[in-house]
């Protein structure tokens, strides 16, 4: 017998909780110390089970919070329901929400009048600096989860427009080294397989972008037996891709051979009209970047007409000369649009950093400027140590002589 929606959501949260041991350890301390007592917190994250456990943690630590999704397609409705019904968390999110509903939900979350915010992609923070400037005087700081959001916020800071301190959770080692690489590496294929039910082995995959996300996807594609081509605009990353064993070429050449193209660049118009003109018949297009502008839907519609939905998360475009192109989850991030997001143990580390970075911000915001800050390295180290403990791993330590040797500069022996 299948679960009703609420039971399904409660079970998903339960399962995430069982496997988020680092966050559980941090939660115990935050609750004991009532760290977030009285803090008003607006959150825009992908509303699914792991995010749910972060929200529950912060609420139990004393925060009054509201949660919306940071993407119209990434909500797990069962989890959103469970958060509302079982945990009393004000959650404003549903899967397939329209663009208007998406912004309405962000506005509802901001109506709380936040002291602090947690954002993924920087839409919430941007709104406070544009449409909701009346809130600016109250906001004391924010955390940003992802590469794309941090890029936007650094531009704001550079132009002198940022009005409060922001912590770049993305740039913590315990975030990007694991979440961006192994998280996106696995969850992209969760989305691909769920959307298409197609084989990876033997196919030619083109991965656009060889940042931490792109290299995770390329590595996993290769591991599953795909032939992988990487496209890049950065010469250094292109050489890394080549020496990691991948073919490197321009997109215009790559799409002629591609069975599947996956973008993970953070930039727009990676697949555009000129690529569609020479694309191989049957090519599957997917995006794992934050925004849905990496694969140009405008070009697809102008060149391929209105799409026909052929599976729950796959749209078919009819290109000239009888060719077809298939777009996964409307070009929105396929790992959450068509999949369940990053693995639980990965988000355990990312959200442990989120919780600790929020605690840091609450305690230290008065001494911070309106800039983008990195997560203090002690927090990175703490999460790494806790993760090692949960993995049951022990590592070596330096002897006093070794410590002295490393600190000395005169002697070579
Ligand atoms: N689950 C929650 N947030 C996520 C993110 N930013 N990426 C992938 N999976 C997630």
CSV table of N, CA and C in Angstrom, one decimal, residues 2-14 76 78-79 82:
chain,number,residue,atom,x,y,z
A,2,UNK,N,0.6,2.2,-0.9
A,2,UNK,CA,1.5,3.4,-0.9
A,2,UNK,C,1.1,4.4,0.2
A,3,UNK,N,2.1,5.2,0.6
A,3,UNK,CA,2.0,6.1,1.7
A,3,UNK,C,1.1,7.3,1.3
A,4,UNK,N,0.3,7.9,2.2
A,4,UNK,CA,-0.2,9.2,1.8
A,4,UNK,C,0.9,10.3,1.9
A,5,UNK,N,0.6,11.5,1.4
A,5,UNK,CA,1.6,12.5,1.2
A,5,UNK,C,2.3,12.8,2.5
A,6,UNK,N,1.5,13.0,3.6
A,6,UNK,CA,2.1,13.4,4.9
A,6,UNK,C,3.0,12.3,5.4
A,7,UNK,N,2.5,11.1,5.4
A,7,UNK,CA,3.4,9.9,5.9
A,7,UNK,C,4.7,9.9,5.1
A,8,UNK,N,4.6,10.0,3.8
A,8,UNK,CA,5.7,10.0,2.9
A,8,UNK,C,6.8,11.1,3.4
A,9,UNK,N,6.2,12.3,3.6
A,9,UNK,CA,7.1,13.4,4.0
A,9,UNK,C,7.8,13.1,5.3
A,10,UNK,N,7.0,12.6,6.3
A,10,UNK,CA,7.5,12.4,7.6
A,10,UNK,C,8.6,11.3,7.5
A,11,UNK,N,8.3,10.3,6.7
A,11,UNK,CA,9.3,9.2,6.6
A,11,UNK,C,10.6,9.7,5.9
A,12,UNK,N,10.5,10.6,4.9
A,12,UNK,CA,11.7,11.1,4.3
A,12,UNK,C,12.5,12.0,5.2
A,13,UNK,N,11.8,12.7,6.1
A,13,UNK,CA,12.5,13.5,7.1
A,13,UNK,C,13.2,12.6,8.1
A,14,UNK,N,12.5,11.6,8.5
A,14,UNK,CA,13.1,10.6,9.4
A,14,UNK,C,14.4,10.0,8.9
A,76,UNK,N,9.9,19.1,-2.7
A,76,UNK,CA,9.3,17.8,-2.4
A,76,UNK,C,8.0,18.1,-1.6
A,78,UNK,N,5.8,16.4,-0.4
A,78,UNK,CA,5.5,15.6,0.8
A,78,UNK,C,6.3,16.2,2.0
A,79,UNK,N,7.5,16.6,1.8
A,79,UNK,CA,8.3,17.2,2.9
A,79,UNK,C,7.7,18.5,3.3
A,82,UNK,N,4.8,17.8,5.5
A,82,UNK,CA,5.3,17.3,6.8
A,82,UNK,C,5.9,18.5,7.7
